[in-house]
Amino acid sequence: MQRTIYDFLFHKYDFLNKGADTTFRHQFQENMKLYWGIKLLAVTVYLGIFLKFVGRDTFLPNDTYWFVGCVVALLIVITLAYFNVFSAWFMITLSKHRKWLDTLLIFSGILLCLSIYLPTYAFGNSTYDLQTLHDNLLLPGILMFTIGMYRKIHYKKSRAVPISAMFSLLVSVGIFALFPAHSIGKSLYLGFILLVNAGFLADMVVFYYLHNKSKANYR
């Protein structure tokens, strides 16, 4: 059982064979705290710039501040986990229900993404703009599918970081193929997904850096 976020990160970065080395483990934890601090700063800067210069999501304007609040709450919980607050880490992993919820996220996201192809029925004189409704369901669908897949990948036995990086690249290419650049810049959902994807690409750089550094220290 991964009782702390550092147990999870040891697994994620394929360092399980060094778990007994207390010196390496301490240095690894310090590196991960610094790296999380950089990620936290990047997300904070992005949210601040978006709210100041754009203001509201162009696709889901009414959900903008709700989404920001959820992201901030999640960042606080993850930060507490880095300070070894067990209850915070337990909330992130969701214990034994994690796999079931990950699958639910993936399939719910797929269903929302494919909603445009599903038949829609209305009774009476409907005044709803169904195309806009389908478009609005697409963004949460992409987010839910992406998060669910990342969580699935992160609990693989090995090579979680490179696989996450490849998946993030595919998702980013898909977003740029589906949405014009000007609309991506005005969408908090899409911008945040791309920021998360950039984080997973950065993870791969950190992954190879730490492994090369580890090999150099033990020669």
mmCIF file with all atom_site columns, C-alpha atoms in Angstrom:
data_model
loop_
_atom_site.group_PDB
_atom_site.id
_atom_site.type_symbol
_atom_site.label_atom_id
_atom_site.label_alt_id
_atom_site.label_comp_id
_atom_site.label_asym_id
_atom_site.label_entity_id
_atom_site.label_seq_id
_atom_site.pdbx_PDB_ins_code
_atom_site.Cartn_x
_atom_site.Cartn_y
_atom_site.Cartn_z
_atom_site.occupancy
_atom_site.B_iso_or_equiv
_atom_site.pdbx_formal_charge
_atom_site.auth_seq_id
_atom_site.auth_comp_id
_atom_site.auth_asym_id
_atom_site.auth_atom_id
_atom_site.pdbx_PDB_model_num
ATOM 1   C CA . MET A 1 1   ? 0.000   0.000  0.000   1.00 0.00 ? 1   MET A CA 1
ATOM 2   C CA . GLN A 1 2   ? 1.329   3.457  -0.899  1.00 0.00 ? 2   GLN A CA 1
ATOM 3   C CA . ARG A 1 3   ? 0.851   5.206  2.442   1.00 0.00 ? 3   ARG A CA 1
ATOM 4   C CA . THR A 1 4   ? 2.345   8.559  1.431   1.00 0.00 ? 4   THR A CA 1
ATOM 5   C CA . ILE A 1 5   ? 2.669   10.588 -1.730  1.00 0.00 ? 5   ILE A CA 1
ATOM 6   C CA . TYR A 1 6   ? 6.398   9.792  -1.717  1.00 0.00 ? 6   TYR A CA 1
ATOM 7   C CA . ASP A 1 7   ? 5.684   6.045  -1.861  1.00 0.00 ? 7   ASP A CA 1
ATOM 8   C CA . PHE A 1 8   ? 3.577   6.809  -4.912  1.00 0.00 ? 8   PHE A CA 1
ATOM 9   C CA . LEU A 1 9   ? 6.307   8.982  -6.471  1.00 0.00 ? 9   LEU A CA 1
ATOM 10  C CA . PHE A 1 10  ? 8.952   6.303  -5.842  1.00 0.00 ? 10  PHE A CA 1
ATOM 11  C CA . HIS A 1 11  ? 6.714   3.930  -7.787  1.00 0.00 ? 11  HIS A CA 1
ATOM 12  C CA . LYS A 1 12  ? 5.921   6.489  -10.483 1.00 0.00 ? 12  LYS A CA 1
ATOM 13  C CA . TYR A 1 13  ? 9.571   7.337  -11.132 1.00 0.00 ? 13  TYR A CA 1
ATOM 14  C CA . ASP A 1 14  ? 10.677  3.671  -11.028 1.00 0.00 ? 14  ASP A CA 1
ATOM 15  C CA . PHE A 1 15  ? 12.838  3.999  -7.912  1.00 0.00 ? 15  PHE A CA 1
ATOM 16  C CA . LEU A 1 16  ? 11.321  1.149  -5.891  1.00 0.00 ? 16  LEU A CA 1
ATOM 17  C CA . ASN A 1 17  ? 14.689  -0.630 -5.773  1.00 0.00 ? 17  ASN A CA 1
ATOM 18  C CA . LYS A 1 18  ? 16.146  2.343  -3.856  1.00 0.00 ? 18  LYS A CA 1
ATOM 19  C CA . GLY A 1 19  ? 13.395  2.546  -1.245  1.00 0.00 ? 19  GLY A CA 1
ATOM 20  C CA . ALA A 1 20  ? 15.685  1.234  1.509   1.00 0.00 ? 20  ALA A CA 1
ATOM 21  C CA . ASP A 1 21  ? 18.357  3.899  0.906   1.00 0.00 ? 21  ASP A CA 1
ATOM 22  C CA . THR A 1 22  ? 17.401  6.588  3.447   1.00 0.00 ? 22  THR A CA 1
ATOM 23  C CA . THR A 1 23  ? 19.853  9.156  2.052   1.00 0.00 ? 23  THR A CA 1
ATOM 24  C CA . PHE A 1 24  ? 18.528  8.786  -1.471  1.00 0.00 ? 24  PHE A CA 1
ATOM 25  C CA . ARG A 1 25  ? 14.931  8.802  -0.226  1.00 0.00 ? 25  ARG A CA 1
ATOM 26  C CA . HIS A 1 26  ? 15.467  12.059 1.683   1.00 0.00 ? 26  HIS A CA 1
ATOM 27  C CA . GLN A 1 27  ? 17.091  13.726 -1.334  1.00 0.00 ? 27  GLN A CA 1
ATOM 28  C CA . PHE A 1 28  ? 14.311  12.434 -3.579  1.00 0.00 ? 28  PHE A CA 1
ATOM 29  C CA . GLN A 1 29  ? 11.652  13.885 -1.272  1.00 0.00 ? 29  GLN A CA 1
ATOM 30  C CA . GLU A 1 30  ? 13.369  17.282 -1.260  1.00 0.00 ? 30  GLU A CA 1
ATOM 31  C CA . ASN A 1 31  ? 13.593  17.242 -5.065  1.00 0.00 ? 31  ASN A CA 1
ATOM 32  C CA . MET A 1 32  ? 9.904   16.358 -5.363  1.00 0.00 ? 32  MET A CA 1
ATOM 33  C CA . LYS A 1 33  ? 8.902   19.162 -2.971  1.00 0.00 ? 33  LYS A CA 1
ATOM 34  C CA . LEU A 1 34  ? 10.861  21.650 -5.074  1.00 0.00 ? 34  LEU A CA 1
ATOM 35  C CA . TYR A 1 35  ? 9.379   20.277 -8.285  1.00 0.00 ? 35  TYR A CA 1
ATOM 36  C CA . TRP A 1 36  ? 5.839   20.468 -6.883  1.00 0.00 ? 36  TRP A CA 1
ATOM 37  C CA . GLY A 1 37  ? 6.516   24.051 -5.816  1.00 0.00 ? 37  GLY A CA 1
ATOM 38  C CA . ILE A 1 38  ? 7.429   24.921 -9.422  1.00 0.00 ? 38  ILE A CA 1
ATOM 39  C CA . LYS A 1 39  ? 4.251   23.232 -10.702 1.00 0.00 ? 39  LYS A CA 1
ATOM 40  C CA . LEU A 1 40  ? 2.177   25.041 -8.088  1.00 0.00 ? 40  LEU A CA 1
ATOM 41  C CA . LEU A 1 41  ? 3.664   28.361 -9.146  1.00 0.00 ? 41  LEU A CA 1
ATOM 42  C CA . ALA A 1 42  ? 2.961   27.624 -12.831 1.00 0.00 ? 42  ALA A CA 1
ATOM 43  C CA . VAL A 1 43  ? -0.715  26.822 -12.183 1.00 0.00 ? 43  VAL A CA 1
ATOM 44  C CA . THR A 1 44  ? -1.125  29.873 -9.930  1.00 0.00 ? 44  THR A CA 1
ATOM 45  C CA . VAL A 1 45  ? 0.399   32.175 -12.549 1.00 0.00 ? 45  VAL A CA 1
ATOM 46  C CA . TYR A 1 46  ? -1.782  30.661 -15.289 1.00 0.00 ? 46  TYR A CA 1
ATOM 47  C CA . LEU A 1 47  ? -5.000  31.071 -13.282 1.00 0.00 ? 47  LEU A CA 1
ATOM 48  C CA . GLY A 1 48  ? -4.068  34.629 -12.324 1.00 0.00 ? 48  GLY A CA 1
ATOM 49  C CA . ILE A 1 49  ? -3.286  35.630 -15.919 1.00 0.00 ? 49  ILE A CA 1
ATOM 50  C CA . PHE A 1 50  ? -6.448  34.005 -17.240 1.00 0.00 ? 50  PHE A CA 1
ATOM 51  C CA . LEU A 1 51  ? -8.733  35.652 -14.699 1.00 0.00 ? 51  LEU A CA 1
ATOM 52  C CA . LYS A 1 52  ? -7.101  39.056 -15.184 1.00 0.00 ? 52  LYS A CA 1
ATOM 53  C CA . PHE A 1 53  ? -6.918  39.196 -18.980 1.00 0.00 ? 53  PHE A CA 1
ATOM 54  C CA . VAL A 1 54  ? -9.671  36.811 -20.129 1.00 0.00 ? 54  VAL A CA 1
ATOM 55  C CA . GLY A 1 55  ? -12.027 36.704 -17.161 1.00 0.00 ? 55  GLY A CA 1
ATOM 56  C CA . ARG A 1 56  ? -14.396 33.890 -18.082 1.00 0.00 ? 56  ARG A CA 1
ATOM 57  C CA . ASP A 1 57  ? -14.259 30.672 -20.058 1.00 0.00 ? 57  ASP A CA 1
ATOM 58  C CA . THR A 1 58  ? -15.597 31.306 -23.544 1.00 0.00 ? 58  THR A CA 1
ATOM 59  C CA . PHE A 1 59  ? -17.419 27.948 -23.660 1.00 0.00 ? 59  PHE A CA 1
ATOM 60  C CA . LEU A 1 60  ? -18.604 27.633 -20.054 1.00 0.00 ? 60  LEU A CA 1
ATOM 61  C CA . PRO A 1 61  ? -18.579 31.168 -18.601 1.00 0.00 ? 61  PRO A CA 1
ATOM 62  C CA . ASN A 1 62  ? -20.857 30.341 -15.661 1.00 0.00 ? 62  ASN A CA 1
ATOM 63  C CA . ASP A 1 63  ? -18.537 27.539 -14.511 1.00 0.00 ? 63  ASP A CA 1
ATOM 64  C CA . THR A 1 64  ? -15.337 29.601 -14.535 1.00 0.00 ? 64  THR A CA 1
ATOM 65  C CA . TYR A 1 65  ? -15.072 30.423 -10.833 1.00 0.00 ? 65  TYR A CA 1
ATOM 66  C CA . TRP A 1 66  ? -16.445 27.040 -9.794  1.00 0.00 ? 66  TRP A CA 1
ATOM 67  C CA . PHE A 1 67  ? -13.682 25.387 -11.809 1.00 0.00 ? 67  PHE A CA 1
ATOM 68  C CA . VAL A 1 68  ? -11.021 27.685 -10.356 1.00 0.00 ? 68  VAL A CA 1
ATOM 69  C CA . GLY A 1 69  ? -12.274 26.897 -6.855  1.00 0.00 ? 69  GLY A CA 1
ATOM 70  C CA . CYS A 1 70  ? -12.059 23.147 -7.504  1.00 0.00 ? 70  CYS A CA 1
ATOM 71  C CA . VAL A 1 71  ? -8.514  23.476 -8.870  1.00 0.00 ? 71  VAL A CA 1
ATOM 72  C CA . VAL A 1 72  ? -7.404  25.564 -5.882  1.00 0.00 ? 72  VAL A CA 1
ATOM 73  C CA . ALA A 1 73  ? -8.946  23.058 -3.447  1.00 0.00 ? 73  ALA A CA 1
ATOM 74  C CA . LEU A 1 74  ? -7.165  20.188 -5.208  1.00 0.00 ? 74  LEU A CA 1
ATOM 75  C CA . LEU A 1 75  ? -3.835  22.045 -5.121  1.00 0.00 ? 75  LEU A CA 1
ATOM 76  C CA . ILE A 1 76  ? -4.237  22.626 -1.386  1.00 0.00 ? 76  ILE A CA 1
ATOM 77  C CA . VAL A 1 77  ? -4.947  18.938 -0.760  1.00 0.00 ? 77  VAL A CA 1
ATOM 78  C CA . ILE A 1 78  ? -1.948  17.818 -2.849  1.00 0.00 ? 78  ILE A CA 1
ATOM 79  C CA . THR A 1 79  ? 0.297   20.339 -1.071  1.00 0.00 ? 79  THR A CA 1
ATOM 80  C CA . LEU A 1 80  ? -0.839  18.960 2.298   1.00 0.00 ? 80  LEU A CA 1
ATOM 81  C CA . ALA A 1 81  ? 0.005   15.470 1.017   1.00 0.00 ? 81  ALA A CA 1
ATOM 82  C CA . TYR A 1 82  ? 3.564   16.674 0.294   1.00 0.00 ? 82  TYR A CA 1
ATOM 83  C CA . PHE A 1 83  ? 3.741   17.638 3.967   1.00 0.00 ? 83  PHE A CA 1
ATOM 84  C CA . ASN A 1 84  ? 2.812   14.034 4.862   1.00 0.00 ? 84  ASN A CA 1
ATOM 85  C CA . VAL A 1 85  ? -0.744  14.763 5.977   1.00 0.00 ? 85  VAL A CA 1
ATOM 86  C CA . PHE A 1 86  ? -2.163  11.243 5.689   1.00 0.00 ? 86  PHE A CA 1
ATOM 87  C CA . SER A 1 87  ? -5.799  12.293 5.388   1.00 0.00 ? 87  SER A CA 1
ATOM 88  C CA . ALA A 1 88  ? -4.899  14.451 2.360   1.00 0.00 ? 88  ALA A CA 1
ATOM 89  C CA . TRP A 1 89  ? -3.176  11.553 0.612   1.00 0.00 ? 89  TRP A CA 1
ATOM 90  C CA . PHE A 1 90  ? -6.098  9.277  1.459   1.00 0.00 ? 90  PHE A CA 1
ATOM 91  C CA . MET A 1 91  ? -8.483  11.762 -0.203  1.00 0.00 ? 91  MET A CA 1
ATOM 92  C CA . ILE A 1 92  ? -6.350  11.780 -3.369  1.00 0.00 ? 92  ILE A CA 1
ATOM 93  C CA . THR A 1 93  ? -6.105  7.996  -3.682  1.00 0.00 ? 93  THR A CA 1
ATOM 94  C CA . LEU A 1 94  ? -9.690  7.341  -2.481  1.00 0.00 ? 94  LEU A CA 1
ATOM 95  C CA . SER A 1 95  ? -8.391  4.062  -1.050  1.00 0.00 ? 95  SER A CA 1
ATOM 96  C CA . LYS A 1 96  ? -9.873  0.850  -2.491  1.00 0.00 ? 96  LYS A CA 1
ATOM 97  C CA . HIS A 1 97  ? -12.481 2.702  -4.549  1.00 0.00 ? 97  HIS A CA 1
ATOM 98  C CA . ARG A 1 98  ? -9.845  4.351  -6.756  1.00 0.00 ? 98  ARG A CA 1
ATOM 99  C CA . LYS A 1 99  ? -9.926  1.883  -9.662  1.00 0.00 ? 99  LYS A CA 1
ATOM 100 C CA . TRP A 1 100 ? -13.715 1.900  -9.844  1.00 0.00 ? 100 TRP A CA 1
ATOM 101 C CA . LEU A 1 101 ? -13.812 5.717  -9.845  1.00 0.00 ? 101 LEU A CA 1
ATOM 102 C CA . ASP A 1 102 ? -11.031 5.934  -12.437 1.00 0.00 ? 102 ASP A CA 1
ATOM 103 C CA . THR A 1 103 ? -13.037 3.714  -14.780 1.00 0.00 ? 103 THR A CA 1
ATOM 104 C CA . LEU A 1 104 ? -16.161 5.794  -14.119 1.00 0.00 ? 104 LEU A CA 1
ATOM 105 C CA . LEU A 1 105 ? -14.244 8.972  -15.024 1.00 0.00 ? 105 LEU A CA 1
ATOM 106 C CA . ILE A 1 106 ? -13.003 7.465  -18.279 1.00 0.00 ? 106 ILE A CA 1
ATOM 107 C CA . PHE A 1 107 ? -16.350 6.141  -19.486 1.00 0.00 ? 107 PHE A CA 1
ATOM 108 C CA . SER A 1 108 ? -18.250 9.261  -18.364 1.00 0.00 ? 108 SER A CA 1
ATOM 109 C CA . GLY A 1 109 ? -15.744 11.397 -20.242 1.00 0.00 ? 109 GLY A CA 1
ATOM 110 C CA . ILE A 1 110 ? -16.112 9.289  -23.391 1.00 0.00 ? 110 ILE A CA 1
ATOM 111 C CA . LEU A 1 111 ? -19.908 9.518  -23.165 1.00 0.00 ? 111 LEU A CA 1
ATOM 112 C CA . LEU A 1 112 ? -19.790 13.309 -22.846 1.00 0.00 ? 112 LEU A CA 1
ATOM 113 C CA . CYS A 1 113 ? -17.318 13.614 -25.736 1.00 0.00 ? 113 CYS A CA 1
ATOM 114 C CA . LEU A 1 114 ? -19.557 11.465 -27.954 1.00 0.00 ? 114 LEU A CA 1
ATOM 115 C CA . SER A 1 115 ? -22.766 13.247 -26.939 1.00 0.00 ? 115 SER A CA 1
ATOM 116 C CA . ILE A 1 116 ? -22.801 15.138 -30.239 1.00 0.00 ? 116 ILE A CA 1
ATOM 117 C CA . TYR A 1 117 ? -23.268 11.836 -32.047 1.00 0.00 ? 117 TYR A CA 1
ATOM 118 C CA . LEU A 1 118 ? -26.025 10.582 -29.762 1.00 0.00 ? 118 LEU A CA 1
ATOM 119 C CA . PRO A 1 119 ? -29.683 11.205 -30.649 1.00 0.00 ? 119 PRO A CA 1
ATOM 120 C CA . THR A 1 120 ? -31.337 14.059 -28.771 1.00 0.00 ? 120 THR A CA 1
ATOM 121 C CA . TYR A 1 121 ? -35.062 14.257 -28.207 1.00 0.00 ? 121 TYR A CA 1
ATOM 122 C CA . ALA A 1 122 ? -37.138 17.232 -27.084 1.00 0.00 ? 122 ALA A CA 1
ATOM 123 C CA . PHE A 1 123 ? -40.778 17.499 -26.159 1.00 0.00 ? 123 PHE A CA 1
ATOM 124 C CA . GLY A 1 124 ? -42.885 20.452 -27.267 1.00 0.00 ? 124 GLY A CA 1
ATOM 125 C CA . ASN A 1 125 ? -41.333 23.607 -28.635 1.00 0.00 ? 125 ASN A CA 1
ATOM 126 C CA . SER A 1 126 ? -37.717 23.362 -27.495 1.00 0.00 ? 126 SER A CA 1
ATOM 127 C CA . THR A 1 127 ? -35.764 26.618 -27.405 1.00 0.00 ? 127 THR A CA 1
ATOM 128 C CA . TYR A 1 128 ? -32.462 25.014 -26.448 1.00 0.00 ? 128 TYR A CA 1
ATOM 129 C CA . ASP A 1 129 ? -29.427 25.443 -28.690 1.00 0.00 ? 129 ASP A CA 1
ATOM 130 C CA . LEU A 1 130 ? -28.495 21.768 -28.905 1.00 0.00 ? 130 LEU A CA 1
ATOM 131 C CA . GLN A 1 131 ? -25.222 22.418 -30.724 1.00 0.00 ? 131 GLN A CA 1
ATOM 132 C CA . THR A 1 132 ? -24.065 24.704 -27.917 1.00 0.00 ? 132 THR A CA 1
ATOM 133 C CA . LEU A 1 133 ? -25.175 22.108 -25.374 1.00 0.00 ? 133 LEU A CA 1
ATOM 134 C CA . HIS A 1 134 ? -23.104 19.423 -27.117 1.00 0.00 ? 134 HIS A CA 1
ATOM 135 C CA . ASP A 1 135 ? -20.112 21.761 -27.296 1.00 0.00 ? 135 ASP A CA 1
ATOM 136 C CA . ASN A 1 136 ? -20.415 22.530 -23.578 1.00 0.00 ? 136 ASN A CA 1
ATOM 137 C CA . LEU A 1 137 ? -20.460 18.826 -22.711 1.00 0.00 ? 137 LEU A CA 1
ATOM 138 C CA . LEU A 1 138 ? -17.318 18.193 -24.755 1.00 0.00 ? 138 LEU A CA 1
ATOM 139 C CA . LEU A 1 139 ? -14.923 20.169 -22.534 1.00 0.00 ? 139 LEU A CA 1
ATOM 140 C CA . PRO A 1 140 ? -15.824 18.461 -19.224 1.00 0.00 ? 140 PRO A CA 1
ATOM 141 C CA . GLY A 1 141 ? -15.765 15.176 -21.148 1.00 0.00 ? 141 GLY A CA 1
ATOM 142 C CA . ILE A 1 142 ? -12.206 15.739 -22.340 1.00 0.00 ? 142 ILE A CA 1
ATOM 143 C CA . LEU A 1 143 ? -11.151 16.723 -18.811 1.00 0.00 ? 143 LEU A CA 1
ATOM 144 C CA . MET A 1 144 ? -12.790 13.703 -17.148 1.00 0.00 ? 144 MET A CA 1
ATOM 145 C CA . PHE A 1 145 ? -11.381 11.259 -19.708 1.00 0.00 ? 145 PHE A CA 1
ATOM 146 C CA . THR A 1 146 ? -7.895  12.748 -19.428 1.00 0.00 ? 146 THR A CA 1
ATOM 147 C CA . ILE A 1 147 ? -7.842  12.681 -15.621 1.00 0.00 ? 147 ILE A CA 1
ATOM 148 C CA . GLY A 1 148 ? -9.181  9.123  -15.518 1.00 0.00 ? 148 GLY A CA 1
ATOM 149 C CA . MET A 1 149 ? -6.566  7.896  -18.002 1.00 0.00 ? 149 MET A CA 1
ATOM 150 C CA . TYR A 1 150 ? -3.721  9.628  -16.164 1.00 0.00 ? 150 TYR A CA 1
ATOM 151 C CA . ARG A 1 151 ? -4.790  8.037  -12.895 1.00 0.00 ? 151 ARG A CA 1
ATOM 152 C CA . LYS A 1 152 ? -4.931  4.617  -14.562 1.00 0.00 ? 152 LYS A CA 1
ATOM 153 C CA . ILE A 1 153 ? -1.481  5.082  -16.083 1.00 0.00 ? 153 ILE A CA 1
ATOM 154 C CA . HIS A 1 154 ? 0.077   6.329  -12.841 1.00 0.00 ? 154 HIS A CA 1
ATOM 155 C CA . TYR A 1 155 ? -0.666  3.065  -11.081 1.00 0.00 ? 155 TYR A CA 1
ATOM 156 C CA . LYS A 1 156 ? 1.038   0.911  -13.705 1.00 0.00 ? 156 LYS A CA 1
ATOM 157 C CA . LYS A 1 157 ? 3.861   -1.262 -12.443 1.00 0.00 ? 157 LYS A CA 1
ATOM 158 C CA . SER A 1 158 ? 6.497   0.513  -14.525 1.00 0.00 ? 158 SER A CA 1
ATOM 159 C CA . ARG A 1 159 ? 7.147   3.267  -17.083 1.00 0.00 ? 159 ARG A CA 1
ATOM 160 C CA . ALA A 1 160 ? 4.250   5.391  -15.864 1.00 0.00 ? 160 ALA A CA 1
ATOM 161 C CA . VAL A 1 161 ? 6.086   8.635  -16.635 1.00 0.00 ? 161 VAL A CA 1
ATOM 162 C CA . PRO A 1 162 ? 6.994   7.928  -20.297 1.00 0.00 ? 162 PRO A CA 1
ATOM 163 C CA . ILE A 1 163 ? 3.511   6.535  -21.036 1.00 0.00 ? 163 ILE A CA 1
ATOM 164 C CA . SER A 1 164 ? 1.881   9.590  -19.409 1.00 0.00 ? 164 SER A CA 1
ATOM 165 C CA . ALA A 1 165 ? 4.079   11.843 -21.534 1.00 0.00 ? 165 ALA A CA 1
ATOM 166 C CA . MET A 1 166 ? 3.080   10.052 -24.736 1.00 0.00 ? 166 MET A CA 1
ATOM 167 C CA . PHE A 1 167 ? -0.597  10.177 -23.801 1.00 0.00 ? 167 PHE A CA 1
ATOM 168 C CA . SER A 1 168 ? -0.362  13.880 -22.935 1.00 0.00 ? 168 SER A CA 1
ATOM 169 C CA . LEU A 1 169 ? 1.170   14.545 -26.345 1.00 0.00 ? 169 LEU A CA 1
ATOM 170 C CA . LEU A 1 170 ? -1.708  12.731 -28.063 1.00 0.00 ? 170 LEU A CA 1
ATOM 171 C CA . VAL A 1 171 ? -4.317  14.659 -26.050 1.00 0.00 ? 171 VAL A CA 1
ATOM 172 C CA . SER A 1 172 ? -2.604  17.972 -26.835 1.00 0.00 ? 172 SER A CA 1
ATOM 173 C CA . VAL A 1 173 ? -2.478  17.190 -30.554 1.00 0.00 ? 173 VAL A CA 1
ATOM 174 C CA . GLY A 1 174 ? -6.172  16.252 -30.430 1.00 0.00 ? 174 GLY A CA 1
ATOM 175 C CA . ILE A 1 175 ? -7.098  19.533 -28.726 1.00 0.00 ? 175 ILE A CA 1
ATOM 176 C CA . PHE A 1 176 ? -5.187  21.624 -31.260 1.00 0.00 ? 176 PHE A CA 1
ATOM 177 C CA . ALA A 1 177 ? -6.823  19.650 -34.072 1.00 0.00 ? 177 ALA A CA 1
ATOM 178 C CA . LEU A 1 178 ? -10.360 20.146 -32.702 1.00 0.00 ? 178 LEU A CA 1
ATOM 179 C CA . PHE A 1 179 ? -10.179 23.758 -31.502 1.00 0.00 ? 179 PHE A CA 1
ATOM 180 C CA . PRO A 1 180 ? -8.722  26.910 -33.099 1.00 0.00 ? 180 PRO A CA 1
ATOM 181 C CA . ALA A 1 181 ? -5.851  28.541 -31.207 1.00 0.00 ? 181 ALA A CA 1
ATOM 182 C CA . HIS A 1 182 ? -7.812  31.701 -30.295 1.00 0.00 ? 182 HIS A CA 1
ATOM 183 C CA . SER A 1 183 ? -10.592 29.656 -28.633 1.00 0.00 ? 183 SER A CA 1
ATOM 184 C CA . ILE A 1 184 ? -8.067  27.564 -26.682 1.00 0.00 ? 184 ILE A CA 1
ATOM 185 C CA . GLY A 1 185 ? -6.590  30.749 -25.225 1.00 0.00 ? 185 GLY A CA 1
ATOM 186 C CA . LYS A 1 186 ? -10.032 31.841 -24.056 1.00 0.00 ? 186 LYS A CA 1
ATOM 187 C CA . SER A 1 187 ? -10.993 28.498 -22.509 1.00 0.00 ? 187 SER A CA 1
ATOM 188 C CA . LEU A 1 188 ? -9.956  27.784 -18.920 1.00 0.00 ? 188 LEU A CA 1
ATOM 189 C CA . TYR A 1 189 ? -10.780 24.089 -19.349 1.00 0.00 ? 189 TYR A CA 1
ATOM 190 C CA . LEU A 1 190 ? -8.632  23.619 -22.450 1.00 0.00 ? 190 LEU A CA 1
ATOM 191 C CA . GLY A 1 191 ? -5.819  25.793 -21.135 1.00 0.00 ? 191 GLY A CA 1
ATOM 192 C CA . PHE A 1 192 ? -5.698  23.857 -17.878 1.00 0.00 ? 192 PHE A CA 1
ATOM 193 C CA . ILE A 1 193 ? -5.661  20.497 -19.699 1.00 0.00 ? 193 ILE A CA 1
ATOM 194 C CA . LEU A 1 194 ? -2.761  21.683 -21.867 1.00 0.00 ? 194 LEU A CA 1
ATOM 195 C CA . LEU A 1 195 ? -0.956  22.937 -18.755 1.00 0.00 ? 195 LEU A CA 1
ATOM 196 C CA . VAL A 1 196 ? -1.393  19.536 -17.112 1.00 0.00 ? 196 VAL A CA 1
ATOM 197 C CA . ASN A 1 197 ? -0.133  17.869 -20.288 1.00 0.00 ? 197 ASN A CA 1
ATOM 198 C CA . ALA A 1 198 ? 2.921   20.134 -20.287 1.00 0.00 ? 198 ALA A CA 1
ATOM 199 C CA . GLY A 1 199 ? 3.495   19.050 -16.690 1.00 0.00 ? 199 GLY A CA 1
ATOM 200 C CA . PHE A 1 200 ? 3.581   15.395 -17.706 1.00 0.00 ? 200 PHE A CA 1
ATOM 201 C CA . LEU A 1 201 ? 6.056   16.174 -20.486 1.00 0.00 ? 201 LEU A CA 1
ATOM 202 C CA . ALA A 1 202 ? 8.165   17.951 -17.866 1.00 0.00 ? 202 ALA A CA 1
ATOM 203 C CA . ASP A 1 203 ? 7.844   14.828 -15.682 1.00 0.00 ? 203 ASP A CA 1
ATOM 204 C CA . MET A 1 204 ? 9.629   12.850 -18.381 1.00 0.00 ? 204 MET A CA 1
ATOM 205 C CA . VAL A 1 205 ? 12.522  15.324 -18.369 1.00 0.00 ? 205 VAL A CA 1
ATOM 206 C CA . VAL A 1 206 ? 12.722  15.108 -14.562 1.00 0.00 ? 206 VAL A CA 1
ATOM 207 C CA . PHE A 1 207 ? 12.445  11.293 -14.777 1.00 0.00 ? 207 PHE A CA 1
ATOM 208 C CA . TYR A 1 208 ? 15.504  10.956 -17.008 1.00 0.00 ? 208 TYR A CA 1
ATOM 209 C CA . TYR A 1 209 ? 17.390  13.633 -15.078 1.00 0.00 ? 209 TYR A CA 1
ATOM 210 C CA . LEU A 1 210 ? 16.893  11.851 -11.741 1.00 0.00 ? 210 LEU A CA 1
ATOM 211 C CA . HIS A 1 211 ? 17.811  8.450  -13.174 1.00 0.00 ? 211 HIS A CA 1
ATOM 212 C CA . ASN A 1 212 ? 20.952  9.788  -14.858 1.00 0.00 ? 212 ASN A CA 1
ATOM 213 C CA . LYS A 1 213 ? 21.907  11.615 -11.660 1.00 0.00 ? 213 LYS A CA 1
ATOM 214 C CA . SER A 1 214 ? 21.306  8.451  -9.638  1.00 0.00 ? 214 SER A CA 1
ATOM 215 C CA . LYS A 1 215 ? 23.506  6.366  -11.969 1.00 0.00 ? 215 LYS A CA 1
ATOM 216 C CA . ALA A 1 216 ? 26.267  8.975  -11.809 1.00 0.00 ? 216 ALA A CA 1
ATOM 217 C CA . ASN A 1 217 ? 26.219  9.037  -7.993  1.00 0.00 ? 217 ASN A CA 1
ATOM 218 C CA . TYR A 1 218 ? 26.438  5.251  -7.692  1.00 0.00 ? 218 TYR A CA 1
ATOM 219 C CA . ARG A 1 219 ? 29.264  4.634  -10.176 1.00 0.00 ? 219 ARG A CA 1
#
